[in-house]
Coordinates of C-alpha atoms in Angstrom, one line a residue:
Chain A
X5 CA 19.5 27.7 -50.9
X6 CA 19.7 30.8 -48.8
X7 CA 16.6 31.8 -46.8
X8 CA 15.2 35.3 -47.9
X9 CA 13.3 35.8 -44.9
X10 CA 13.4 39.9 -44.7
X11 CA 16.1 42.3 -45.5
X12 CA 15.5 43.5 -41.8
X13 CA 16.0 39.8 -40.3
X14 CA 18.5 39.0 -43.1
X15 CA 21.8 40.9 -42.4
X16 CA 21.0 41.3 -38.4
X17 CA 18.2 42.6 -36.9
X18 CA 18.6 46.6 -35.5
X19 CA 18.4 47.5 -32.5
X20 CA 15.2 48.9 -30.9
X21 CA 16.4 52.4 -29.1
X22 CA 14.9 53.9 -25.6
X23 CA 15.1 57.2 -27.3
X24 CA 12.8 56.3 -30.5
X25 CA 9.4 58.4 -29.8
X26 CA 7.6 57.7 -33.1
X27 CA 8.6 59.4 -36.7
X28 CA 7.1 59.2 -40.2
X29 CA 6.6 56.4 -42.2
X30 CA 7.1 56.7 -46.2
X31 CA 6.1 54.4 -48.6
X32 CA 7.9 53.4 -52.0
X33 CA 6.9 56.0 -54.7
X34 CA 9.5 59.0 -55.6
X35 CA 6.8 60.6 -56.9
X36 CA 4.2 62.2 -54.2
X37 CA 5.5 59.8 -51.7
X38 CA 2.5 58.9 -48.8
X39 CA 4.1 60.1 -45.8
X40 CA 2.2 58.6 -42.5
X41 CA 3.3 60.0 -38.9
X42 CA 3.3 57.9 -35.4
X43 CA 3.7 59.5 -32.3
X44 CA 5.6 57.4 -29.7
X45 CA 7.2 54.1 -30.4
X46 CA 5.5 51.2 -32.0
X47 CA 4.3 48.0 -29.9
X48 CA 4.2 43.9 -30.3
X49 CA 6.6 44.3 -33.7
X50 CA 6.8 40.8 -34.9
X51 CA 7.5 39.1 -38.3
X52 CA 4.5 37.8 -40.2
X53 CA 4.2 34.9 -42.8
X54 CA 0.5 35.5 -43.5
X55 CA -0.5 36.5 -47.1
X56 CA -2.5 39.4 -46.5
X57 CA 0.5 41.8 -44.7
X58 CA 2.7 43.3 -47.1
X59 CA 6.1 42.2 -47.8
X60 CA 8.9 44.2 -49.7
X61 CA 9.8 42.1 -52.7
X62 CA 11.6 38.7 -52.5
X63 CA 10.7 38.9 -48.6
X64 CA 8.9 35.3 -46.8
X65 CA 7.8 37.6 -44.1
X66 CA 6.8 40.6 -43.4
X67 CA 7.4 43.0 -40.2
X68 CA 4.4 44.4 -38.9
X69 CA 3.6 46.1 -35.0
X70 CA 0.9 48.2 -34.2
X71 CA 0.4 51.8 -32.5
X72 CA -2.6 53.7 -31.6
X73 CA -5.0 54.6 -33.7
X74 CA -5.0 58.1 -32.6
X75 CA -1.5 58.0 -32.7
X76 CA -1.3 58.2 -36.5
X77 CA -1.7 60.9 -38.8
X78 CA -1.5 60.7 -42.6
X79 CA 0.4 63.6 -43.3
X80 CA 0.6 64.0 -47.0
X81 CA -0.1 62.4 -50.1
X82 CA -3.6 60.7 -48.5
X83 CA -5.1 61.0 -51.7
X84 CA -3.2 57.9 -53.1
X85 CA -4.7 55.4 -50.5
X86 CA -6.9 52.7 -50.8
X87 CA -8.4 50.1 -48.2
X88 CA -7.0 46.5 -49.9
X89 CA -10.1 44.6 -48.6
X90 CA -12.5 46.5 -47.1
X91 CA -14.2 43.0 -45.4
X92 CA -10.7 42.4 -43.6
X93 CA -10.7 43.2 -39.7
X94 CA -7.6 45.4 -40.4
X95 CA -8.5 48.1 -42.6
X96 CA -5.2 48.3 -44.4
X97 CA -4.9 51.6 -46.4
X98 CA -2.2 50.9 -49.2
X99 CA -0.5 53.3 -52.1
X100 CA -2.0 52.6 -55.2
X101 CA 0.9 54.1 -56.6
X102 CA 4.0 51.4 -55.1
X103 CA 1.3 49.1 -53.4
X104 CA 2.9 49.6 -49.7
X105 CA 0.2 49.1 -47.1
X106 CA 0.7 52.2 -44.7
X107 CA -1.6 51.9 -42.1
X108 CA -4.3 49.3 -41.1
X109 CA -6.7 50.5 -38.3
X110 CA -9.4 48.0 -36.4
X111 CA -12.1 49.9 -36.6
X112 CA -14.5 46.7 -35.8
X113 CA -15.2 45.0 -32.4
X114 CA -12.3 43.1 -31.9
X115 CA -9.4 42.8 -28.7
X116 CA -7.6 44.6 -31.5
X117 CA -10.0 47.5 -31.9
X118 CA -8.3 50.9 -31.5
X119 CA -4.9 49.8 -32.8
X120 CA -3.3 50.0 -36.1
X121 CA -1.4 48.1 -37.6
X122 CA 2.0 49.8 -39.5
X123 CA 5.4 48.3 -41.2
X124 CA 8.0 49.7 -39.1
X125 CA 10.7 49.4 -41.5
X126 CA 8.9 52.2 -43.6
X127 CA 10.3 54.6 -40.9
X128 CA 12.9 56.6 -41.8
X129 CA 14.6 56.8 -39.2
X130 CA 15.9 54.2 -36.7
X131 CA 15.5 52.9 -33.4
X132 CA 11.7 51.3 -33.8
X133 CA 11.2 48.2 -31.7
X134 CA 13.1 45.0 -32.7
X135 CA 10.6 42.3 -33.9
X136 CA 10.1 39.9 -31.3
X137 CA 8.5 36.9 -32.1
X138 CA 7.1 35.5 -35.5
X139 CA 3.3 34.8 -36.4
X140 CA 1.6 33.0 -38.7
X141 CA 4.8 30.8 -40.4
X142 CA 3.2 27.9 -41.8
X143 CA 1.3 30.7 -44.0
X144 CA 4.4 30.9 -46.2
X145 CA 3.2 27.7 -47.8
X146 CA 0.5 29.7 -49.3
X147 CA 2.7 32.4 -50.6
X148 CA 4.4 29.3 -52.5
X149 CA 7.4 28.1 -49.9
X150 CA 8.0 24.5 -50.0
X151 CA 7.2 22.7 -47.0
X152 CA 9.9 20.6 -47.2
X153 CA 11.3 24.2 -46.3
X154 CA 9.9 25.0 -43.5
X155 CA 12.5 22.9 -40.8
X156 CA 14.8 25.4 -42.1
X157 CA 13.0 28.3 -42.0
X158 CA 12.1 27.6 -38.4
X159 CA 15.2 26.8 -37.6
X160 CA 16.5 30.2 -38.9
X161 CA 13.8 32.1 -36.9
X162 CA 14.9 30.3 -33.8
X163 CA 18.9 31.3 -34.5
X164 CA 18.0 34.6 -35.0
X165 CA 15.7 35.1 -31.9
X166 CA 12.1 35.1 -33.2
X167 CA 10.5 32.0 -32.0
X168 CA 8.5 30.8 -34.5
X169 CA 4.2 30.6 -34.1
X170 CA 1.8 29.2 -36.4
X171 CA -0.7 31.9 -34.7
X172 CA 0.0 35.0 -32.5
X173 CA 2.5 34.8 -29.3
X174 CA 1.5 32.7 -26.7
X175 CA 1.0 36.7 -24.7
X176 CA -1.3 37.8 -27.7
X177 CA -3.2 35.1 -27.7
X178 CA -4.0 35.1 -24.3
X179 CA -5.3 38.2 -24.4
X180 CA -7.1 37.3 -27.5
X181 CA -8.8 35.1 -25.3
X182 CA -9.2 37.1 -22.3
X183 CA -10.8 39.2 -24.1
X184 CA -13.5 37.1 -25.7
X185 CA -14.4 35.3 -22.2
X186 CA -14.6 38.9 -21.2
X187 CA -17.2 39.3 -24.4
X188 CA -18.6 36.4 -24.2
X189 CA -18.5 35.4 -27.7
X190 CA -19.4 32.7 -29.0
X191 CA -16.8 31.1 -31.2
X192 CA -13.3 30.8 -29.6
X193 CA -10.8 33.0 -29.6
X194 CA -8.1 31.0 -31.5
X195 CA -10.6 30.9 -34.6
X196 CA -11.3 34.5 -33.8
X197 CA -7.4 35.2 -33.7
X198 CA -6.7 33.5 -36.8
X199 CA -9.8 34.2 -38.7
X200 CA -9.9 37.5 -38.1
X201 CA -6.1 38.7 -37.4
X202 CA -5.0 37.8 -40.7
Chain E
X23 CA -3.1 25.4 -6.5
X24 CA -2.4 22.0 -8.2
X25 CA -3.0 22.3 -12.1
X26 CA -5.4 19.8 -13.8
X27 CA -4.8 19.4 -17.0
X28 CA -6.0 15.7 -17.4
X29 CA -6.2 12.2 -15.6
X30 CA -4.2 10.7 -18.4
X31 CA -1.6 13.3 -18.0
X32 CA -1.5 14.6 -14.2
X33 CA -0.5 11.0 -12.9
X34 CA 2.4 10.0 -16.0
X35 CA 1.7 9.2 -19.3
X36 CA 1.0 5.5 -20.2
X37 CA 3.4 4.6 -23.6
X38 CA 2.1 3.9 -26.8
X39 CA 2.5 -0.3 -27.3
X40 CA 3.5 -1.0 -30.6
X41 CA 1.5 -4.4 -31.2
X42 CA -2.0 -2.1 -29.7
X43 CA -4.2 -2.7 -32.9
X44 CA -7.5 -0.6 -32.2
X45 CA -9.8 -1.6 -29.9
X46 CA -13.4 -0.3 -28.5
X47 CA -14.7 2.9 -26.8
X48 CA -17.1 3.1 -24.4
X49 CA -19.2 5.9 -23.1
X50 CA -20.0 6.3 -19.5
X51 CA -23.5 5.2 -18.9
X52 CA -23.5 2.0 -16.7
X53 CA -27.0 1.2 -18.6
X54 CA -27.3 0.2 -22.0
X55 CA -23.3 2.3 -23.2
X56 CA -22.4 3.1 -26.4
X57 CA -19.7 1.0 -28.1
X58 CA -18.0 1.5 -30.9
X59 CA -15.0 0.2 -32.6
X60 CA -11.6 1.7 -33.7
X61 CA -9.6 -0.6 -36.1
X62 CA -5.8 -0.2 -35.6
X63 CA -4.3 2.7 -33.6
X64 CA -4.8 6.1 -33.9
X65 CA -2.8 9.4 -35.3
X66 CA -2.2 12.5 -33.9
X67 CA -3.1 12.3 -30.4
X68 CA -2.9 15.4 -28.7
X69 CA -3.9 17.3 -25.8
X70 CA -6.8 20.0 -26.5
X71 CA -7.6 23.3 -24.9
X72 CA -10.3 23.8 -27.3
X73 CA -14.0 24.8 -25.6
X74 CA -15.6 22.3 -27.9
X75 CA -13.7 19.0 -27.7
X76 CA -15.3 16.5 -24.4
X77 CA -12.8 16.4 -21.5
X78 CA -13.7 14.6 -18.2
X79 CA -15.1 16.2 -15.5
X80 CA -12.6 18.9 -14.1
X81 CA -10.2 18.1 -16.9
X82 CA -8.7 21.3 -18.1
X83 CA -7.9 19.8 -21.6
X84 CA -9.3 16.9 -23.9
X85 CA -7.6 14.4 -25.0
X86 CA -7.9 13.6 -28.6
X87 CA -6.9 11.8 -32.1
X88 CA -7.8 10.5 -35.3
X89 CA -8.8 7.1 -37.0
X90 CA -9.7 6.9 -40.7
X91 CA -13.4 7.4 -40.7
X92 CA -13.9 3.6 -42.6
X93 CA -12.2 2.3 -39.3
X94 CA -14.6 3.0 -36.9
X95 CA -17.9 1.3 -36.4
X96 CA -20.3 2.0 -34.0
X97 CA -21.3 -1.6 -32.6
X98 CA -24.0 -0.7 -29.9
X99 CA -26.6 1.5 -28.3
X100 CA -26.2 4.0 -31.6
X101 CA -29.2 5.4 -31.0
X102 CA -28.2 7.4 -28.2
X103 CA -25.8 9.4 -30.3
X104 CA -27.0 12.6 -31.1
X105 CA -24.4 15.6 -33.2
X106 CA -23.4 18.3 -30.9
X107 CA -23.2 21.2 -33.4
X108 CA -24.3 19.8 -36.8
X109 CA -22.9 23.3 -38.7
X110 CA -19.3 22.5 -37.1
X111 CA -16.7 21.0 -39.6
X112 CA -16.0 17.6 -36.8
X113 CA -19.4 16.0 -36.8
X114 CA -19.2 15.1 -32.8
X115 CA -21.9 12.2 -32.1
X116 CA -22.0 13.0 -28.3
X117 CA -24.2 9.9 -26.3
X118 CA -27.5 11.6 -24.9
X119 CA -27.3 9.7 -21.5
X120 CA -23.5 11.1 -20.5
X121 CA -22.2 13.3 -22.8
X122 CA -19.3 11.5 -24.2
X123 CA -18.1 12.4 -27.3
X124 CA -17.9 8.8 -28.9
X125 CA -16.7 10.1 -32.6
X126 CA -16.6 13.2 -34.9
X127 CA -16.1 12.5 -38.6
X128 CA -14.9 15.4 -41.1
X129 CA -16.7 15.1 -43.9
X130 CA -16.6 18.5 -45.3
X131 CA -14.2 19.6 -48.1
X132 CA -11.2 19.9 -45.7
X133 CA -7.5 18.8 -45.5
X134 CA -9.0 16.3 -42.7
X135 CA -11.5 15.1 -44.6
X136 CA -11.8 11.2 -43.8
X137 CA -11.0 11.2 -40.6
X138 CA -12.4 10.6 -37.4
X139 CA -11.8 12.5 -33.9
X140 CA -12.2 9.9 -31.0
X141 CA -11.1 10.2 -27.7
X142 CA -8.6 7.4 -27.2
X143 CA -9.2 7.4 -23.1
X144 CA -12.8 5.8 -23.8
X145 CA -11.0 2.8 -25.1
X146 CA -11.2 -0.2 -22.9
X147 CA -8.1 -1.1 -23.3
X148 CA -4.3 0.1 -23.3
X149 CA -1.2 1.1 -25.8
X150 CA -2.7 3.4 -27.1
X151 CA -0.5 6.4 -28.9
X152 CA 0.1 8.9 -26.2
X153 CA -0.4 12.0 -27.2
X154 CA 2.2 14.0 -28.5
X155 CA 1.8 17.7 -28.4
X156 CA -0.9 20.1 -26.5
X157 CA -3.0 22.4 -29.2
X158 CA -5.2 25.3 -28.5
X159 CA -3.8 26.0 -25.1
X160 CA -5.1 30.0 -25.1
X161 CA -8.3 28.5 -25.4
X162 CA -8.7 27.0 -22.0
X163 CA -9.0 30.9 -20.5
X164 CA -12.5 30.6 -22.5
X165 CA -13.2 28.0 -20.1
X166 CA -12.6 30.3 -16.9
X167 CA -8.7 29.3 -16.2
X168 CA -7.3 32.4 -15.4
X169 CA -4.9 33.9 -17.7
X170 CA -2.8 34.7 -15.1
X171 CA -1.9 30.9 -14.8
X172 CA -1.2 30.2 -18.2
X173 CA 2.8 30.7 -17.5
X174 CA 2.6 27.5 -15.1
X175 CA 0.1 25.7 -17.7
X176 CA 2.5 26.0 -20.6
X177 CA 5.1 25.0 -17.9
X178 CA 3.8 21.8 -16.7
X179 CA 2.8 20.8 -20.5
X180 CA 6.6 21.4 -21.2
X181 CA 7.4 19.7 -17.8
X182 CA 5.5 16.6 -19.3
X183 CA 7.0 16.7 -22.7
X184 CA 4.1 17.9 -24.3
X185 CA 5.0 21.2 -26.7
X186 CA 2.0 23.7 -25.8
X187 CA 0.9 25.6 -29.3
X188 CA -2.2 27.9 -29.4
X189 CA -3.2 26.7 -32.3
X190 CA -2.0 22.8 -34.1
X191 CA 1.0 21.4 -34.2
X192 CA 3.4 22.8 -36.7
X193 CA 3.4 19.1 -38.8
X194 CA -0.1 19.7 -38.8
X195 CA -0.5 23.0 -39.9
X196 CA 2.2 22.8 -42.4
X197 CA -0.2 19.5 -43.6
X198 CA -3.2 21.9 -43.8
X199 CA -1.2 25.0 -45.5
X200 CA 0.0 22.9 -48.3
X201 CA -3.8 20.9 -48.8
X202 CA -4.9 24.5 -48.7
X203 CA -2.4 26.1 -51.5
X204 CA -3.1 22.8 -53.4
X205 CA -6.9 23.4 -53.1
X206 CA -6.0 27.0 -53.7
X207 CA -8.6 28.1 -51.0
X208 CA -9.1 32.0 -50.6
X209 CA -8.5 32.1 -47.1
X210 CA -4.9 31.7 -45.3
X211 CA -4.6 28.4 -43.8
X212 CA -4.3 29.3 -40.8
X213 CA -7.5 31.0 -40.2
X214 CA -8.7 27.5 -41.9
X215 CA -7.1 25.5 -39.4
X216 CA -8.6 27.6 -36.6
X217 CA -11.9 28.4 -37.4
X218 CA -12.6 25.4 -38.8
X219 CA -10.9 22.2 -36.9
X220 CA -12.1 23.4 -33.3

């Protein structure tokens, strides 16, 4: 049984270009399409297996990386989004017309604040950072992956160069926690990575 | 500057013995210590960067693994056991004289309910299973190691044969994303297994 991790993973994973400076992000409709602009080039682009990202159909994971809040503009079409969960630390603003998540500030108090998160494959152009690392795997389970699966879908990660984490990076979640000692709050920062991240 | 991560680990690993059969743990007051009794070995030992688990004095991580709760008895000096954090899902009876953590049952709705967390150290004697993985590494910047030294930390856990992960292993948090699909809980498993096992 072939492994449908993501059509970006799938078929060779593109190269991220020095030139890339940002572009416009469009989601699925061909009706009023939301059209979302980032200025500069997008950071920490990993794949995802939590449930909460969005995935393009038939996907395991997702690909999500973050820019700059004030980096991003929703340029037209603003109308048609809607916060998912509005309790979720990422505020993720989806088309209720195709259900694509477009954007997903931290607005909150959080090592994250200031950032949003975005889908890089909804670009249209090319040359956005290469994914480079991948978060949150045993999570598939939930989305209904069998776990006698999930050798192989490590295993796959690894032969395609995204080592796999059940969390963040080892590098995020060091600055998770850097952060929180720095805050001093009170529960730790893998619960606050994992509770809150997701 | 010499990294401690743990007497049982700086100085060599002792093996697991296959006839060890359980034995008794002891806390460290030399007057009237706590005793109780694990029958048959434990699971899952581990290494623990988590800020709430007991370590030794200038231990950088814990040491720690299960035993069916129905397998441990406490045989003496009870009385001086006292819950650390009554609201947290381990139930860790910590003694009152020294501050050993002598055993923390689950008995919450969780995929580790029935289990006890002991700290295999305290037993008296040897063969116990050596522990097997590190978990919650990031953590241990909570407890003032500099982040800037969490390269050679990772390092020397690799160096020792013990995978460092920030959060559980990946058997065990596969475990808890398939009781948590089963149990169809809201939240992702992984933000279960964080917030909730540390």
């Amino acid at each position: 049984m072939a492994i449908n991790l993501h059509p970006a993973l799938d078929n060779g994973i593109a190269p991220t270009s020095e030139s890339f400076n940002g572009g416009v992000l469009v989601c699925n409709c061909s009706d009023r399409p939301v059209r979302v602009r980032i200025e500069g080039q997008v950071a920490h682009n990993h794949a995802c297996g939590c449930t909460k990202c969005w995935k393009p159909d038939g996907a395991m994971l997702s690909i999500v990386a973050v820019a700059p809040t004030d980096k991003v503009t929703v340029l037209e079409n603003g109308d048609k989004l809607k916060v998912v969960d509005p309790s979720a630390l990422i505020q993720r603003y989806a088309c209720t017309g195709c259900g694509v998540h477009m954007h997903g500030p931290v607005e909150r108090d959080h090592p994250f604040k200031g950032l949003s998160f975005v889908h890089p494959e909804r670009f249209e152009g090319r040359g956005w950072m290469a994914p480079g690392f991948a978060a949150f795997v045993s999570s598939v389970i939930e989305a209904g992956v069998d776990p006698n699966q999930m050798g192989e879908v490590r295993g796959r990660l690894k032969e395609i160069g995204l080592e796999p984490y059940d969390c963040l990076s080892p590098a995020l979640m060091d600055y998770i926690a850097t952060w929180t000692v720095q805050h001093r709050a009170p529960q730790s920062a893998a619960q606050q990575a994992a509770a809150e991240t997701a």
